[in-house]
Amino acid sequence: RMAGKRNARGGLFRASLDFASMGWAIGSAVGTALAQKGCPVVCITGDGSMLMNGQEITVAIQEKLPVIFVVLNDNGYGMVKHGQRMTGAEEIGVEIPKTNFASFARSMGAEGYVIHSPEDLLALDVNEICNRQGPTLLDVRIDQDEVPPIGIRTQLLAQTYD
């Protein structure tokens, strides 16, 4: 199931709802950028998803697509870990290798930045990034113990296993 909303300036927000497959956003952002030529596309995804499907950046590079990949990097499968904790399940299979996704992006020919603080984000030239002929990746380091807003998703999962 998809949710989409267009704003007054013609921008579009799209999200996959329900039990979206992990890694879905990366290819979707590239496809959206192909369909909306010249319009910057922002993809917010996790580090686990980027490890699974990050090679799709090469398409954005080849096609010179202005996709901004915002990778929330907590060195783990955070949604899975917190879901396991919230439902009382055993915490297994939730750690992933520490990865510098900014270096990963640069190794393929994209721009990449590590973001440790709001100040790091504010120091970037957003206009330059949006007008760039090709993708940019922001490796946003987040606290692995901070619980994301996953209450409804976790409740549905818990009901499934009752």
Coordinates of C-alpha atoms in Angstrom, one line a residue:
R1 CA 0.0 0.0 0.0
M2 CA 1.3 3.4 -0.9
A3 CA 0.7 6.8 0.5
G4 CA 1.4 9.9 -1.5
K5 CA 0.7 13.6 -1.0
R6 CA 1.5 16.5 -3.3
N7 CA 2.2 19.9 -1.7
A8 CA 1.2 23.4 -2.9
R9 CA 4.6 23.8 -4.7
G10 CA 4.2 20.5 -6.7
G11 CA 6.5 18.4 -4.5
L12 CA 5.5 14.9 -3.7
F13 CA 5.8 12.8 -0.5
R14 CA 5.6 9.0 -1.0
A15 CA 5.9 6.3 1.6
S16 CA 5.3 2.6 1.6
L17 CA 3.0 1.6 4.4
D18 CA 2.1 -1.6 6.2
F19 CA 5.0 -4.2 6.1
A20 CA 7.2 -2.6 3.5
S21 CA 10.2 -4.6 2.4
M22 CA 13.4 -3.5 3.9
G23 CA 15.5 -1.6 1.3
W24 CA 12.5 -0.7 -0.8
A25 CA 13.1 3.1 -0.6
I26 CA 16.5 3.1 -2.4
G27 CA 15.3 1.7 -5.7
S28 CA 12.1 3.6 -5.4
A29 CA 13.9 6.9 -5.0
V30 CA 16.0 6.2 -8.1
G31 CA 12.9 5.3 -10.1
T32 CA 11.1 8.4 -8.9
A33 CA 14.1 10.6 -10.0
L34 CA 14.1 8.9 -13.4
A35 CA 10.3 9.7 -13.8
Q36 CA 10.6 13.2 -12.4
K37 CA 13.7 14.4 -14.3
G38 CA 15.5 17.3 -12.8
C39 CA 13.5 17.2 -9.5
P40 CA 15.6 16.5 -6.4
V41 CA 14.4 13.3 -4.6
V42 CA 15.1 12.7 -0.9
C43 CA 15.4 9.0 0.2
I44 CA 15.3 8.4 4.0
T45 CA 16.5 4.9 4.7
G46 CA 18.4 2.9 7.3
D47 CA 21.9 1.5 7.3
G48 CA 20.7 -2.1 7.0
S49 CA 18.7 -1.2 3.9
M50 CA 21.6 0.6 2.4
L51 CA 23.8 -2.5 2.9
M52 CA 21.2 -4.5 1.1
N53 CA 20.5 -2.2 -1.9
G54 CA 23.1 0.6 -1.8
Q55 CA 24.5 -0.5 -5.1
E56 CA 21.5 1.2 -6.8
I57 CA 23.4 4.5 -6.2
T58 CA 25.3 3.5 -9.4
V59 CA 22.2 4.0 -11.5
A60 CA 21.7 7.5 -10.0
I61 CA 25.3 8.2 -10.8
Q62 CA 25.1 7.0 -14.4
E63 CA 21.9 8.9 -15.0
K64 CA 23.1 12.0 -13.2
L65 CA 20.0 11.9 -10.9
P66 CA 19.7 14.4 -8.0
V67 CA 18.8 11.8 -5.4
I68 CA 19.7 12.7 -1.8
F69 CA 20.1 9.5 0.2
V70 CA 19.7 10.1 4.0
V71 CA 21.0 7.0 5.7
L72 CA 20.1 6.7 9.4
N73 CA 23.1 4.9 10.6
D74 CA 22.9 3.2 14.0
N75 CA 25.1 0.2 13.2
G76 CA 22.2 -2.2 13.3
Y77 CA 18.8 -3.2 12.2
G78 CA 17.2 -0.7 14.6
M79 CA 13.6 -1.3 13.7
V80 CA 14.0 -5.0 14.2
K81 CA 15.9 -4.6 17.5
H82 CA 13.5 -2.2 19.0
G83 CA 10.5 -4.3 17.8
Q84 CA 12.0 -7.3 19.5
R85 CA 12.6 -5.4 22.7
M86 CA 9.1 -3.9 22.7
T87 CA 7.4 -7.3 22.2
G88 CA 9.6 -9.2 24.6
A89 CA 11.1 -11.3 21.9
E90 CA 14.7 -12.5 22.1
E91 CA 17.1 -9.9 20.6
I92 CA 19.0 -11.7 17.8
G93 CA 20.4 -10.8 14.5
V94 CA 20.3 -7.1 14.9
E95 CA 23.9 -5.9 14.7
I96 CA 25.6 -5.0 11.4
P97 CA 29.2 -4.0 10.7
K98 CA 30.1 -0.4 11.3
T99 CA 30.1 1.2 7.8
N100 CA 31.0 4.6 6.6
F101 CA 28.4 5.1 3.9
A102 CA 29.8 8.5 2.9
S103 CA 33.0 6.7 1.8
F104 CA 30.9 4.0 0.2
A105 CA 29.1 6.6 -1.9
R106 CA 32.4 8.4 -2.8
S107 CA 33.9 5.1 -3.9
M108 CA 31.3 4.8 -6.6
G109 CA 31.5 8.4 -7.7
A110 CA 28.8 10.1 -5.7
E111 CA 29.2 12.8 -3.1
G112 CA 29.1 11.7 0.5
Y113 CA 29.1 13.4 3.9
V114 CA 29.1 12.0 7.5
I115 CA 26.7 13.9 9.8
H116 CA 27.4 13.7 13.5
S117 CA 25.3 16.7 14.6
P118 CA 22.7 19.2 13.5
E119 CA 25.6 21.6 13.0
D120 CA 27.1 19.3 10.4
L121 CA 23.8 19.3 8.5
L122 CA 23.5 23.0 8.7
A123 CA 27.0 23.5 7.3
L124 CA 26.0 21.8 4.0
D125 CA 25.0 23.9 1.0
V126 CA 21.5 22.4 0.4
N127 CA 21.0 24.4 -2.9
E128 CA 24.3 23.0 -4.2
I129 CA 23.2 19.4 -3.2
C130 CA 19.7 19.8 -4.8
N131 CA 21.2 21.2 -8.0
R132 CA 24.0 18.6 -8.3
Q133 CA 24.0 16.4 -11.4
G134 CA 24.1 13.2 -9.5
P135 CA 23.4 11.7 -6.1
T136 CA 24.5 12.8 -2.6
L137 CA 24.6 10.5 0.4
L138 CA 24.3 11.8 4.0
D139 CA 25.5 9.2 6.5
V140 CA 23.6 10.4 9.6
R141 CA 25.0 8.8 12.8
I142 CA 22.1 8.2 15.2
D143 CA 21.9 6.8 18.7
Q144 CA 21.3 3.0 18.5
D145 CA 19.3 3.1 21.8
E146 CA 16.9 5.8 20.7
V147 CA 13.5 4.1 20.0
P148 CA 12.0 5.2 16.7
P149 CA 8.2 5.7 16.5
I150 CA 7.3 2.1 15.6
G151 CA 4.5 1.5 18.1
I152 CA 1.7 0.7 15.6
R153 CA 3.9 -1.6 13.5
T154 CA 5.1 -3.4 16.6
Q155 CA 1.5 -3.9 17.8
L156 CA 0.5 -5.4 14.5
L157 CA 3.5 -7.8 14.6
A158 CA 2.7 -8.8 18.2
Q159 CA -0.9 -9.6 17.2
T160 CA 0.4 -11.7 14.4
Y161 CA 2.4 -14.0 16.7
D162 CA -0.3 -14.2 19.5

